[in-house]
């Protein structure tokens, strides 16, 4: 049967969903690939209440996780959700706040002031570069100088106080990849199931999850959210915000496109001017070459005239008739008479 549930892409719905302890344990257990025995939403919940220029939602969980040897380990889970591309500085600033928070220090039998081991989870509504895996686990390891992994003495509370593991989920890549428990749970975020007329609603085939009590509990929680008037109003507010963001981003995109087109036009003009300058330079060089050629010809003509005048003068001195000298040198009688 197709049911219409509230879209957990909205911060208000996601918060409502994760406030349910059973849902939180189910989701976090799947993310960590370990059983979360106890979970508490910590008192510091950082939502994007100011709605500045990005939608980012954060929830902190304190969780007791069962280890392979059966013991329980307290960890701090920092879950950050964003549906718009953002710079990593925002994530880093939040992590810095958490590292500096004295509430994140182990309270009992901790003379050295070690911090609670931290795991960060990023639910992203966009892709990261060319990474094709819908879920990426980034785990730290320790090495000696020679690059050999160090395992003796680890994990150590000092080391775990300074570094953390991360889980990155690319929501757009979840569709069609339901091949493990985590992706099955995260399939409730699959935006290809959006109602064509109302993006606040996802249309889900409940039969897909038949026999899975945890998934059915999640669906029923989202079904209840869809009928909650307060949550619907909260989604309307988020839609208004996203609409404003989209309008702003469209204006910025159009402005940047216009600037880019102007830059291209200016660059083309610069190229045209440069080509003209080259053409003018070539013409100037050609004219200079012609001037040199003319000057050389003038020098040659002057040399020839000097030779002719010298010969005419010599013939005049020898007593040859002026008419004969003129016929030989092509000089006029007056020019010959003027020779001394």
XYZ file of C-alpha atoms in Angstrom:
340
model
C 0.000 0.000 0.000
C 1.277 3.456 -0.902
C 1.417 5.789 2.079
C 2.256 9.491 2.159
C 4.850 10.393 4.776
C 6.473 13.692 5.721
C 9.675 14.337 3.811
C 12.618 14.006 6.270
C 14.683 16.302 4.075
C 13.085 19.110 6.089
C 14.909 20.048 9.282
C 11.718 20.089 11.335
C 10.737 16.586 10.219
C 14.247 15.205 10.627
C 14.402 16.576 14.164
C 10.980 15.105 14.964
C 12.130 11.758 13.564
C 15.432 11.605 15.466
C 13.849 12.702 18.749
C 12.329 9.229 18.887
C 14.870 7.143 20.838
C 13.981 3.957 18.983
C 14.467 5.635 15.609
C 17.728 7.245 16.723
C 19.108 3.878 17.873
C 18.061 2.251 14.594
C 19.606 4.932 12.385
C 22.802 5.325 14.398
C 23.309 1.553 14.724
C 23.086 1.245 10.958
C 25.506 4.142 10.430
C 28.066 2.862 12.942
C 27.591 -0.793 11.921
C 27.480 -1.543 15.637
C 24.645 -1.892 18.136
C 23.749 1.372 19.846
C 22.446 0.221 23.213
C 21.632 3.644 24.669
C 21.308 7.032 23.036
C 20.534 10.494 24.338
C 20.018 13.643 22.322
C 22.363 16.037 24.038
C 21.189 19.375 25.369
C 23.166 21.269 22.721
C 21.201 21.133 19.511
C 22.523 23.452 16.821
C 19.927 24.217 14.220
C 20.036 26.912 11.619
C 17.681 29.165 13.533
C 19.098 32.363 12.078
C 18.664 31.178 8.493
C 21.668 33.124 7.316
C 22.844 31.824 3.980
C 22.853 28.066 4.206
C 20.614 25.356 5.569
C 22.558 23.272 8.030
C 21.033 21.192 10.807
C 23.009 19.632 13.640
C 22.184 17.217 16.427
C 24.530 15.863 19.085
C 24.040 12.392 20.510
C 25.666 10.662 23.428
C 25.596 6.936 22.652
C 26.731 3.756 24.334
C 27.931 1.426 21.607
C 28.526 -2.288 22.055
C 32.050 -3.293 21.111
C 33.187 -6.595 19.613
C 34.185 -7.897 23.060
C 30.712 -7.091 24.415
C 31.766 -4.034 26.403
C 30.011 -0.685 26.065
C 31.809 2.435 24.874
C 30.527 5.979 25.244
C 30.908 8.018 22.067
C 29.800 11.453 20.960
C 28.016 11.435 17.589
C 27.893 14.769 15.772
C 25.261 14.530 13.061
C 25.218 17.359 10.546
C 22.691 17.582 7.722
C 22.752 20.019 4.843
C 20.879 20.055 1.559
C 22.808 22.836 -0.140
C 26.462 22.790 -1.084
C 28.499 24.526 1.571
C 32.120 25.212 2.333
C 33.833 22.816 4.725
C 34.768 25.724 6.987
C 31.266 25.624 8.481
C 31.707 21.976 9.436
C 35.163 22.666 10.864
C 33.948 25.608 12.930
C 31.246 23.451 14.482
C 33.734 20.665 15.241
C 36.032 23.213 16.873
C 33.170 24.225 19.132
C 32.575 20.616 20.092
C 36.237 19.902 20.822
C 36.344 22.968 23.081
C 33.101 22.117 24.893
C 33.910 21.022 28.497
C 30.697 18.962 28.519
C 32.392 16.612 26.045
C 35.010 15.542 28.572
C 34.669 12.137 30.257
C 33.386 12.827 33.773
C 34.299 9.668 35.730
C 37.822 8.381 36.493
C 39.440 10.799 34.080
C 42.373 12.561 35.805
C 43.938 13.443 32.454
C 40.832 15.182 31.135
C 40.378 12.951 28.104
C 37.553 13.841 25.733
C 34.705 11.561 24.732
C 35.603 9.844 21.426
C 33.807 11.623 18.607
C 32.255 10.366 15.372
C 30.977 12.862 12.813
C 28.156 12.032 10.414
C 27.421 14.198 7.386
C 24.105 13.735 5.579
C 24.526 15.645 2.333
C 21.824 16.520 -0.150
C 24.466 16.938 -2.848
C 27.344 14.976 -4.329
C 30.965 15.319 -3.270
C 33.275 15.655 -6.270
C 33.578 12.448 -8.273
C 33.037 10.064 -5.327
C 30.520 7.450 -6.451
C 29.966 5.615 -3.153
C 26.682 6.648 -1.495
C 28.210 6.105 1.961
C 31.872 6.816 2.696
C 33.614 5.751 5.926
C 36.705 7.786 6.791
C 38.610 6.109 9.617
C 41.908 7.212 11.103
C 44.866 4.897 11.610
C 48.234 5.364 13.284
C 51.653 4.749 11.712
C 55.273 4.858 12.771
C 58.053 6.723 10.940
C 58.468 3.885 8.430
C 54.788 3.900 7.487
C 53.990 0.701 9.375
C 50.589 0.716 11.063
C 50.752 0.850 14.852
C 48.169 -1.249 16.699
C 49.809 -1.950 20.069
C 48.293 0.229 22.779
C 45.520 1.483 20.532
C 42.857 2.648 20.831
C 44.187 5.076 23.408
C 42.048 7.757 25.129
C 44.665 10.454 24.465
C 44.668 9.732 20.728
C 40.893 9.404 20.575
C 40.568 12.812 22.242
C 42.386 14.458 19.321
C 41.101 12.678 16.213
C 37.782 11.343 15.028
C 36.211 9.112 12.382
C 33.674 10.384 9.873
C 30.772 8.990 7.880
C 29.720 10.871 4.737
C 26.351 10.055 3.169
C 25.535 11.321 -0.327
C 21.739 11.223 -0.389
C 21.440 11.686 -4.214
C 23.343 8.410 -4.738
C 21.116 6.294 -2.491
C 18.475 5.650 -5.151
C 18.819 2.195 -6.626
C 21.545 1.119 -4.196
C 19.485 -0.606 -1.501
C 21.952 -3.414 -0.875
C 22.609 -3.195 2.872
C 20.871 -2.302 6.114
C 22.155 1.257 6.243
C 21.071 2.131 2.730
C 17.711 0.484 3.378
C 17.146 2.787 6.354
C 18.426 5.837 4.506
C 16.106 5.034 1.590
C 13.444 7.090 3.402
C 15.429 10.143 2.213
C 15.186 9.118 -1.461
C 13.861 12.270 -3.116
C 12.731 10.405 -6.234
C 9.694 9.429 -4.153
C 8.533 13.041 -3.788
C 4.906 13.701 -4.548
C 4.671 15.474 -7.913
C 2.386 18.120 -6.439
C 3.837 18.516 -2.941
C 7.543 18.128 -2.201
C 6.778 18.042 1.519
C 5.472 14.509 1.029
C 7.090 11.246 -0.033
C 4.958 8.453 -1.442
C 6.300 5.160 -0.095
C 5.217 1.593 -0.762
C 4.816 0.254 2.765
C 4.900 -3.324 1.476
C 8.625 -2.959 0.701
C 9.326 -2.910 4.437
C 6.843 -5.616 5.427
C 8.156 -7.651 8.349
C 10.763 -5.028 9.288
C 9.412 -3.631 12.556
C 12.094 -0.923 12.826
C 11.482 0.451 9.339
C 7.725 0.323 9.833
C 8.184 2.275 13.075
C 10.158 4.923 11.170
C 7.469 5.120 8.477
C 4.700 5.453 11.044
C 6.652 8.204 12.803
C 6.896 10.094 9.499
C 3.248 9.348 8.790
C 2.333 10.994 12.090
C 4.520 13.974 11.193
C 2.631 14.418 7.922
C -0.614 14.959 9.824
C 0.845 17.324 12.419
C -0.284 20.901 11.709
C 2.661 22.456 13.584
C 5.198 20.440 11.574
C 3.408 21.271 8.312
C 3.704 24.963 9.204
C 7.395 24.485 9.964
C 7.850 22.899 6.533
C 6.061 25.850 4.941
C 8.515 28.189 6.656
C 11.439 26.109 5.341
C 9.941 26.199 1.850
C 9.720 29.965 2.036
C 13.337 30.108 3.114
C 14.477 27.760 0.353
C 12.441 29.741 -2.154
C 14.249 32.909 -1.082
C 17.578 31.112 -1.287
C 16.752 29.770 -4.755
C 15.691 33.246 -5.905
C 18.905 34.722 -4.530
C 21.056 31.970 -6.030
C 19.304 32.357 -9.393
C 19.975 36.100 -9.324
C 23.612 35.471 -8.410
C 23.907 32.831 -11.124
C 22.418 35.183 -13.739
C 24.684 37.987 -12.558
C 27.741 35.750 -12.696
C 26.693 34.534 -16.146
C 26.350 38.113 -17.365
C 29.721 39.038 -15.879
C 31.290 35.973 -17.490
C 29.782 36.916 -20.863
C 31.094 40.463 -20.458
C 34.513 39.107 -19.542
C 34.493 36.947 -22.669
C 33.442 39.946 -24.778
C 36.201 42.082 -23.254
C 38.719 39.289 -23.799
C 37.633 39.000 -27.445
C 38.013 42.770 -27.838
C 41.465 42.610 -26.262
C 42.424 39.864 -28.707
C 41.079 41.932 -31.619
C 43.020 44.988 -30.437
C 46.150 42.893 -30.012
C 45.716 41.531 -33.533
C 45.317 45.089 -34.832
C 48.448 46.150 -32.952
C 50.345 43.272 -34.523
C 49.022 44.234 -37.961
C 50.040 47.868 -37.426
C 53.454 46.769 -36.214
C 53.868 44.588 -39.294
C 52.850 47.487 -41.522
C 55.289 49.802 -39.741
C 58.044 47.257 -40.188
C 57.172 46.983 -43.884
C 57.255 50.789 -44.287
C 60.585 50.921 -42.473
C 61.956 48.303 -44.841
C 60.725 50.365 -47.819
C 62.336 53.487 -46.375
C 65.630 51.634 -46.012
C 65.328 50.355 -49.587
C 64.613 53.873 -50.902
C 67.526 55.281 -48.924
C 69.820 52.611 -50.336
C 68.594 53.420 -53.851
C 69.172 57.132 -53.263
C 72.714 56.422 -52.104
C 73.294 54.298 -55.171
C 71.879 56.992 -57.460
C 74.094 59.621 -55.831
C 77.112 57.387 -56.339
C 76.190 56.885 -60.008
C 75.717 60.648 -60.554
C 79.047 61.389 -58.902
C 80.728 58.932 -61.253
C 78.997 60.466 -64.291
C 79.950 63.997 -63.248
C 83.540 62.938 -62.654
C 83.678 61.330 -66.126
C 82.081 64.386 -67.753
C 84.571 66.671 -66.051
C 87.455 64.532 -67.233
C 86.186 64.532 -70.832
C 85.672 68.301 -70.720
C 89.205 68.748 -69.519
C 90.390 66.538 -72.374
C 88.781 68.984 -74.856
C 85.917 66.842 -76.103
C 83.065 68.813 -77.591
C 80.243 69.523 -75.141
C 77.684 67.928 -77.482
C 79.659 64.681 -77.522
C 80.046 64.666 -73.705
C 76.259 65.257 -73.355
C 75.512 62.347 -75.685
C 77.743 60.059 -73.655
C 76.768 61.113 -70.086
C 73.151 62.166 -70.724
C 73.956 65.431 -68.959
C 72.638 68.712 -70.293
C 75.008 71.253 -71.938
C 74.339 73.632 -69.028
C 75.291 70.939 -66.463
C 78.530 70.243 -68.356
C 79.385 73.928 -68.657
C 78.879 74.320 -64.868
C 81.578 71.704 -64.181
C 84.862 73.224 -63.057
